[in-house]
Amino acid sequence: MRSLVAILSGLSLVGVLATPPMAQGTLPTRDECLAASGAVRLRDPGAFESAVRTLSACVEDGPRVLGALWLSPPADSGSRAALVNNTATLRDRRLFESVKSVATARVVSPELRFQAIDVLLRYFKPGLSLVRWRGRLTTSEIDHQSETVEGQQPLDSSGVRLEVLRVLRESEGVIADSLVQMEVRQIRHALEGYLEALRTYRKPE
């Protein structure tokens, strides 16, 4: 049995942070988004990361192109890590649903399922991940404004958080490795505690 850290280390995700997304005032142009869409279709590892980062700020093309990549992800670990680490920058319902469908699919590789769950945690709260969540679920951070891009179909944060909890609960039933299953359950319990803390939190006067 391997822990989540061991599994995700093999997928080039541990210690990898997303490149800071473009600020809302410097979103890519339509031509830049189209060029990035063409680049990811070629699956060239040398251009893939930059293209995915651009698409994570493309409110029109990003959800469609990135969502399709999740249904047919790149094989090489570097490109896959770029997809995982940039997807949640774009907070769009269509892209969220694509990632969620991978996380809950009955027939999907364990590695891809874990990567999809990893992204869903970032949708739950920017900065979280399967191996980077301890100490990041504090009520003092609830006003933190992460650099994300709102899509054409914005996400409702409260609803998304409940959906992520449901996905974690469902995934526990299909994860074969008992150690990983226990770790995912521990994370879910921590997220549930965080939501309860938010519900009762009162800002200091």
PDB file of C-alpha atoms in Angstrom:
ATOM      1  CA  MET A   1       0.000   0.000   0.000  1.00  0.00           C
ATOM      2  CA  ARG A   2       1.199   3.501  -0.841  1.00  0.00           C
ATOM      3  CA  SER A   3       0.224   6.810   0.721  1.00  0.00           C
ATOM      4  CA  LEU A   4      -1.209   9.684  -1.301  1.00  0.00           C
ATOM      5  CA  VAL A   5       2.128  11.488  -1.062  1.00  0.00           C
ATOM      6  CA  ALA A   6       3.905   8.508  -2.603  1.00  0.00           C
ATOM      7  CA  ILE A   7       1.338   8.134  -5.369  1.00  0.00           C
ATOM      8  CA  LEU A   8       1.238  11.822  -6.294  1.00  0.00           C
ATOM      9  CA  SER A   9       5.031  12.097  -6.080  1.00  0.00           C
ATOM     10  CA  GLY A  10       5.150   9.617  -8.930  1.00  0.00           C
ATOM     11  CA  LEU A  11       2.793  11.854 -10.888  1.00  0.00           C
ATOM     12  CA  SER A  12       5.045  14.923 -10.508  1.00  0.00           C
ATOM     13  CA  LEU A  13       2.518  16.802  -8.356  1.00  0.00           C
ATOM     14  CA  VAL A  14       4.076  17.010  -4.904  1.00  0.00           C
ATOM     15  CA  GLY A  15       5.680  20.389  -4.359  1.00  0.00           C
ATOM     16  CA  VAL A  16       4.392  21.702  -7.690  1.00  0.00           C
ATOM     17  CA  LEU A  17       2.607  25.003  -7.465  1.00  0.00           C
ATOM     18  CA  ALA A  18       0.612  26.544 -10.250  1.00  0.00           C
ATOM     19  CA  THR A  19       2.218  29.479 -11.992  1.00  0.00           C
ATOM     20  CA  PRO A  20       0.373  32.601 -10.813  1.00  0.00           C
ATOM     21  CA  PRO A  21      -2.538  33.148 -13.205  1.00  0.00           C
ATOM     22  CA  MET A  22      -2.938  36.237 -15.291  1.00  0.00           C
ATOM     23  CA  ALA A  23      -4.608  39.096 -13.484  1.00  0.00           C
ATOM     24  CA  GLN A  24      -8.156  39.899 -14.506  1.00  0.00           C
ATOM     25  CA  GLY A  25      -6.961  43.095 -16.176  1.00  0.00           C
ATOM     26  CA  THR A  26      -4.492  41.243 -18.413  1.00  0.00           C
ATOM     27  CA  LEU A  27      -6.610  38.378 -19.717  1.00  0.00           C
ATOM     28  CA  PRO A  28      -5.407  36.838 -22.983  1.00  0.00           C
ATOM     29  CA  THR A  29      -6.815  38.066 -26.259  1.00  0.00           C
ATOM     30  CA  ARG A  30      -9.105  35.969 -28.441  1.00  0.00           C
ATOM     31  CA  ASP A  31      -6.213  35.247 -30.816  1.00  0.00           C
ATOM     32  CA  GLU A  32      -4.002  34.131 -27.906  1.00  0.00           C
ATOM     33  CA  CYS A  33      -6.731  31.791 -26.696  1.00  0.00           C
ATOM     34  CA  LEU A  34      -7.168  30.301 -30.163  1.00  0.00           C
ATOM     35  CA  ALA A  35      -3.408  29.809 -30.495  1.00  0.00           C
ATOM     36  CA  ALA A  36      -3.292  28.094 -27.100  1.00  0.00           C
ATOM     37  CA  SER A  37      -6.175  25.823 -28.112  1.00  0.00           C
ATOM     38  CA  GLY A  38      -4.232  24.774 -31.202  1.00  0.00           C
ATOM     39  CA  ALA A  39      -1.086  24.154 -29.183  1.00  0.00           C
ATOM     40  CA  VAL A  40      -2.735  21.752 -26.743  1.00  0.00           C
ATOM     41  CA  ARG A  41      -4.295  19.792 -29.606  1.00  0.00           C
ATOM     42  CA  LEU A  42      -0.779  19.089 -30.889  1.00  0.00           C
ATOM     43  CA  ARG A  43       0.164  17.636 -27.470  1.00  0.00           C
ATOM     44  CA  ASP A  44       3.668  19.097 -27.732  1.00  0.00           C
ATOM     45  CA  PRO A  45       5.138  18.875 -24.199  1.00  0.00           C
ATOM     46  CA  GLY A  46       7.346  21.871 -24.905  1.00  0.00           C
ATOM     47  CA  ALA A  47       4.400  24.184 -25.535  1.00  0.00           C
ATOM     48  CA  PHE A  48       1.721  22.453 -23.486  1.00  0.00           C
ATOM     49  CA  GLU A  49       2.304  24.067 -20.077  1.00  0.00           C
ATOM     50  CA  SER A  50       2.290  27.610 -21.439  1.00  0.00           C
ATOM     51  CA  ALA A  51      -0.809  26.892 -23.522  1.00  0.00           C
ATOM     52  CA  VAL A  52      -2.716  25.397 -20.587  1.00  0.00           C
ATOM     53  CA  ARG A  53      -1.809  28.367 -18.411  1.00  0.00           C
ATOM     54  CA  THR A  54      -3.163  30.729 -21.078  1.00  0.00           C
ATOM     55  CA  LEU A  55      -6.349  28.694 -21.427  1.00  0.00           C
ATOM     56  CA  SER A  56      -6.913  28.847 -17.674  1.00  0.00           C
ATOM     57  CA  ALA A  57      -7.615  32.559 -18.194  1.00  0.00           C
ATOM     58  CA  CYS A  58      -9.712  32.177 -21.375  1.00  0.00           C
ATOM     59  CA  VAL A  59     -13.317  32.477 -20.236  1.00  0.00           C
ATOM     60  CA  GLU A  60     -14.768  31.466 -23.621  1.00  0.00           C
ATOM     61  CA  ASP A  61     -12.457  28.709 -24.899  1.00  0.00           C
ATOM     62  CA  GLY A  62     -10.876  27.559 -21.635  1.00  0.00           C
ATOM     63  CA  PRO A  63     -13.751  25.511 -20.171  1.00  0.00           C
ATOM     64  CA  ARG A  64     -14.326  23.648 -23.438  1.00  0.00           C
ATOM     65  CA  VAL A  65     -10.682  22.897 -24.281  1.00  0.00           C
ATOM     66  CA  LEU A  66      -9.505  22.110 -20.752  1.00  0.00           C
ATOM     67  CA  GLY A  67     -12.614  20.026 -20.108  1.00  0.00           C
ATOM     68  CA  ALA A  68     -11.864  17.951 -23.209  1.00  0.00           C
ATOM     69  CA  LEU A  69      -8.303  17.429 -22.002  1.00  0.00           C
ATOM     70  CA  TRP A  70      -9.611  15.910 -18.769  1.00  0.00           C
ATOM     71  CA  LEU A  71     -11.619  13.399 -20.789  1.00  0.00           C
ATOM     72  CA  SER A  72      -8.534  12.544 -22.857  1.00  0.00           C
ATOM     73  CA  PRO A  73      -5.548  13.643 -20.733  1.00  0.00           C
ATOM     74  CA  PRO A  74      -1.948  13.860 -21.960  1.00  0.00           C
ATOM     75  CA  ALA A  75       0.209  10.827 -21.277  1.00  0.00           C
ATOM     76  CA  ASP A  76       3.441  12.505 -20.159  1.00  0.00           C
ATOM     77  CA  SER A  77       3.670  13.479 -16.492  1.00  0.00           C
ATOM     78  CA  GLY A  78       4.831  17.051 -17.092  1.00  0.00           C
ATOM     79  CA  SER A  79       1.843  17.924 -19.275  1.00  0.00           C
ATOM     80  CA  ARG A  80      -0.527  16.162 -16.880  1.00  0.00           C
ATOM     81  CA  ALA A  81       0.897  18.140 -13.955  1.00  0.00           C
ATOM     82  CA  ALA A  82       0.408  21.388 -15.901  1.00  0.00           C
ATOM     83  CA  LEU A  83      -3.235  20.474 -16.482  1.00  0.00           C
ATOM     84  CA  VAL A  84      -3.795  19.631 -12.815  1.00  0.00           C
ATOM     85  CA  ASN A  85      -2.060  22.719 -11.507  1.00  0.00           C
ATOM     86  CA  ASN A  86      -3.794  25.243 -13.756  1.00  0.00           C
ATOM     87  CA  THR A  87      -7.347  23.937 -14.155  1.00  0.00           C
ATOM     88  CA  ALA A  88      -8.829  25.335 -10.931  1.00  0.00           C
ATOM     89  CA  THR A  89      -7.634  28.840 -11.807  1.00  0.00           C
ATOM     90  CA  LEU A  90     -10.660  29.060 -14.114  1.00  0.00           C
ATOM     91  CA  ARG A  91     -13.758  28.943 -11.950  1.00  0.00           C
ATOM     92  CA  ASP A  92     -16.361  27.890 -14.492  1.00  0.00           C
ATOM     93  CA  ARG A  93     -19.222  25.448 -13.967  1.00  0.00           C
ATOM     94  CA  ARG A  94     -18.589  23.583 -17.265  1.00  0.00           C
ATOM     95  CA  LEU A  95     -14.959  22.882 -16.408  1.00  0.00           C
ATOM     96  CA  PHE A  96     -15.804  21.924 -12.838  1.00  0.00           C
ATOM     97  CA  GLU A  97     -18.359  19.408 -14.144  1.00  0.00           C
ATOM     98  CA  SER A  98     -15.781  17.883 -16.510  1.00  0.00           C
ATOM     99  CA  VAL A  99     -13.312  17.339 -13.677  1.00  0.00           C
ATOM    100  CA  LYS A 100     -16.037  16.020 -11.397  1.00  0.00           C
ATOM    101  CA  SER A 101     -17.131  13.481 -14.022  1.00  0.00           C
ATOM    102  CA  VAL A 102     -13.594  12.078 -14.101  1.00  0.00           C
ATOM    103  CA  ALA A 103     -13.391  11.892 -10.304  1.00  0.00           C
ATOM    104  CA  THR A 104     -16.669   9.962 -10.085  1.00  0.00           C
ATOM    105  CA  ALA A 105     -16.296   7.758 -13.187  1.00  0.00           C
ATOM    106  CA  ARG A 106     -16.578   4.040 -12.514  1.00  0.00           C
ATOM    107  CA  VAL A 107     -13.907   3.150 -15.071  1.00  0.00           C
ATOM    108  CA  VAL A 108     -10.875   5.427 -14.693  1.00  0.00           C
ATOM    109  CA  SER A 109      -7.283   4.868 -13.630  1.00  0.00           C
ATOM    110  CA  PRO A 110      -6.617   5.445  -9.905  1.00  0.00           C
ATOM    111  CA  GLU A 111      -3.975   8.039 -10.788  1.00  0.00           C
ATOM    112  CA  LEU A 112      -6.355  10.104 -12.925  1.00  0.00           C
ATOM    113  CA  ARG A 113      -9.067   9.867 -10.259  1.00  0.00           C
ATOM    114  CA  PHE A 114      -6.664  11.196  -7.623  1.00  0.00           C
ATOM    115  CA  GLN A 115      -5.596  14.019  -9.920  1.00  0.00           C
ATOM    116  CA  ALA A 116      -9.215  14.997 -10.533  1.00  0.00           C
ATOM    117  CA  ILE A 117      -9.914  14.974  -6.794  1.00  0.00           C
ATOM    118  CA  ASP A 118      -6.788  17.059  -6.291  1.00  0.00           C
ATOM    119  CA  VAL A 119      -8.246  19.723  -8.612  1.00  0.00           C
ATOM    120  CA  LEU A 120     -11.642  19.562  -6.905  1.00  0.00           C
ATOM    121  CA  LEU A 121      -9.973  20.378  -3.590  1.00  0.00           C
ATOM    122  CA  ARG A 122      -8.537  23.497  -5.219  1.00  0.00           C
ATOM    123  CA  TYR A 123     -12.065  24.420  -6.280  1.00  0.00           C
ATOM    124  CA  PHE A 124     -13.184  23.842  -2.686  1.00  0.00           C
ATOM    125  CA  LYS A 125     -10.567  26.321  -1.493  1.00  0.00           C
ATOM    126  CA  PRO A 126      -7.680  27.753  -3.554  1.00  0.00           C
ATOM    127  CA  GLY A 127      -4.353  26.496  -2.231  1.00  0.00           C
ATOM    128  CA  LEU A 128      -5.600  23.100  -1.087  1.00  0.00           C
ATOM    129  CA  SER A 129      -4.529  19.782  -2.595  1.00  0.00           C
ATOM    130  CA  LEU A 130      -4.482  16.141  -1.589  1.00  0.00           C
ATOM    131  CA  VAL A 131      -0.999  16.533  -0.122  1.00  0.00           C
ATOM    132  CA  ARG A 132      -1.154  20.187   0.838  1.00  0.00           C
ATOM    133  CA  TRP A 133      -4.129  20.759   3.099  1.00  0.00           C
ATOM    134  CA  ARG A 134      -2.999  20.586   6.712  1.00  0.00           C
ATOM    135  CA  GLY A 135      -2.891  24.034   8.282  1.00  0.00           C
ATOM    136  CA  ARG A 136      -4.766  25.608   5.367  1.00  0.00           C
ATOM    137  CA  LEU A 137      -8.281  25.144   6.700  1.00  0.00           C
ATOM    138  CA  THR A 138      -8.476  28.005   9.173  1.00  0.00           C
ATOM    139  CA  THR A 139     -11.278  30.541   9.538  1.00  0.00           C
ATOM    140  CA  SER A 140      -8.712  33.359   9.560  1.00  0.00           C
ATOM    141  CA  GLU A 141      -8.244  32.757   5.818  1.00  0.00           C
ATOM    142  CA  ILE A 142     -11.871  33.052   4.749  1.00  0.00           C
ATOM    143  CA  ASP A 143     -11.417  36.577   3.346  1.00  0.00           C
ATOM    144  CA  HIS A 144      -8.328  35.653   1.347  1.00  0.00           C
ATOM    145  CA  GLN A 145      -8.760  36.686  -2.295  1.00  0.00           C
ATOM    146  CA  SER A 146      -7.001  34.173  -4.514  1.00  0.00           C
ATOM    147  CA  GLU A 147      -5.994  35.102  -8.039  1.00  0.00           C
ATOM    148  CA  THR A 148      -8.589  33.210  -9.998  1.00  0.00           C
ATOM    149  CA  VAL A 149     -10.572  33.931 -13.149  1.00  0.00           C
ATOM    150  CA  GLU A 150     -14.365  33.844 -13.107  1.00  0.00           C
ATOM    151  CA  GLY A 151     -15.737  31.982 -16.112  1.00  0.00           C
ATOM    152  CA  GLN A 152     -18.850  32.709 -18.153  1.00  0.00           C
ATOM    153  CA  GLN A 153     -20.691  30.235 -15.909  1.00  0.00           C
ATOM    154  CA  PRO A 154     -19.382  31.244 -12.452  1.00  0.00           C
ATOM    155  CA  LEU A 155     -19.306  28.788  -9.578  1.00  0.00           C
ATOM    156  CA  ASP A 156     -21.258  29.225  -6.383  1.00  0.00           C
ATOM    157  CA  SER A 157     -18.654  28.605  -3.679  1.00  0.00           C
ATOM    158  CA  SER A 158     -21.080  27.139  -1.134  1.00  0.00           C
ATOM    159  CA  GLY A 159     -22.603  24.723  -3.623  1.00  0.00           C
ATOM    160  CA  VAL A 160     -19.214  23.681  -4.984  1.00  0.00           C
ATOM    161  CA  ARG A 161     -17.932  22.851  -1.528  1.00  0.00           C
ATOM    162  CA  LEU A 162     -20.879  20.566  -0.847  1.00  0.00           C
ATOM    163  CA  GLU A 163     -20.400  18.874  -4.226  1.00  0.00           C
ATOM    164  CA  VAL A 164     -16.705  18.267  -3.498  1.00  0.00           C
ATOM    165  CA  LEU A 165     -17.601  16.633  -0.189  1.00  0.00           C
ATOM    166  CA  ARG A 166     -20.048  14.366  -2.004  1.00  0.00           C
ATOM    167  CA  VAL A 167     -17.381  13.356  -4.528  1.00  0.00           C
ATOM    168  CA  LEU A 168     -14.928  12.535  -1.740  1.00  0.00           C
ATOM    169  CA  ARG A 169     -17.558  10.437  -0.011  1.00  0.00           C
ATOM    170  CA  GLU A 170     -18.312   8.537  -3.226  1.00  0.00           C
ATOM    171  CA  SER A 171     -14.635   8.023  -4.039  1.00  0.00           C
ATOM    172  CA  GLU A 172     -14.031   6.291  -0.723  1.00  0.00           C
ATOM    173  CA  GLY A 173     -16.208   3.463  -2.002  1.00  0.00           C
ATOM    174  CA  VAL A 174     -14.186   2.880  -5.172  1.00  0.00           C
ATOM    175  CA  ILE A 175     -10.615   3.379  -3.921  1.00  0.00           C
ATOM    176  CA  ALA A 176      -9.095  -0.075  -3.503  1.00  0.00           C
ATOM    177  CA  ASP A 177      -6.064   0.930  -1.435  1.00  0.00           C
ATOM    178  CA  SER A 178      -7.179   1.025   2.200  1.00  0.00           C
ATOM    179  CA  LEU A 179      -4.424   3.462   3.242  1.00  0.00           C
ATOM    180  CA  VAL A 180      -5.371   5.973   0.540  1.00  0.00           C
ATOM    181  CA  GLN A 181      -9.040   5.461   1.340  1.00  0.00           C
ATOM    182  CA  MET A 182      -8.329   6.340   4.973  1.00  0.00           C
ATOM    183  CA  GLU A 183      -6.401   9.465   3.958  1.00  0.00           C
ATOM    184  CA  VAL A 184      -9.204  10.663   1.683  1.00  0.00           C
ATOM    185  CA  ARG A 185     -11.702  10.108   4.505  1.00  0.00           C
ATOM    186  CA  GLN A 186      -9.470  12.105   6.850  1.00  0.00           C
ATOM    187  CA  ILE A 187      -9.382  14.981   4.363  1.00  0.00           C
ATOM    188  CA  ARG A 188     -13.167  14.879   3.967  1.00  0.00           C
ATOM    189  CA  HIS A 189     -13.654  15.046   7.718  1.00  0.00           C
ATOM    190  CA  ALA A 190     -11.290  18.033   7.860  1.00  0.00           C
ATOM    191  CA  LEU A 191     -13.261  19.812   5.117  1.00  0.00           C
ATOM    192  CA  GLU A 192     -16.526  19.120   6.926  1.00  0.00           C
ATOM    193  CA  GLY A 193     -15.029  20.600  10.084  1.00  0.00           C
ATOM    194  CA  TYR A 194     -13.894  23.636   8.119  1.00  0.00           C
ATOM    195  CA  LEU A 195     -17.408  24.267   6.782  1.00  0.00           C
ATOM    196  CA  GLU A 196     -18.823  23.966  10.270  1.00  0.00           C
ATOM    197  CA  ALA A 197     -16.227  26.459  11.529  1.00  0.00           C
ATOM    198  CA  LEU A 198     -17.201  28.858   8.739  1.00  0.00           C
ATOM    199  CA  ARG A 199     -20.860  28.515   9.679  1.00  0.00           C
ATOM    200  CA  THR A 200     -20.220  29.575  13.251  1.00  0.00           C
ATOM    201  CA  TYR A 201     -17.348  32.001  12.574  1.00  0.00           C
ATOM    202  CA  ARG A 202     -17.685  35.603  13.679  1.00  0.00           C
ATOM    203  CA  LYS A 203     -15.187  38.231  12.638  1.00  0.00           C
ATOM    204  CA  PRO A 204     -13.403  39.985  15.515  1.00  0.00           C
ATOM    205  CA  GLU A 205     -14.824  43.461  16.083  1.00  0.00           C
TER     206      GLU A 205
END
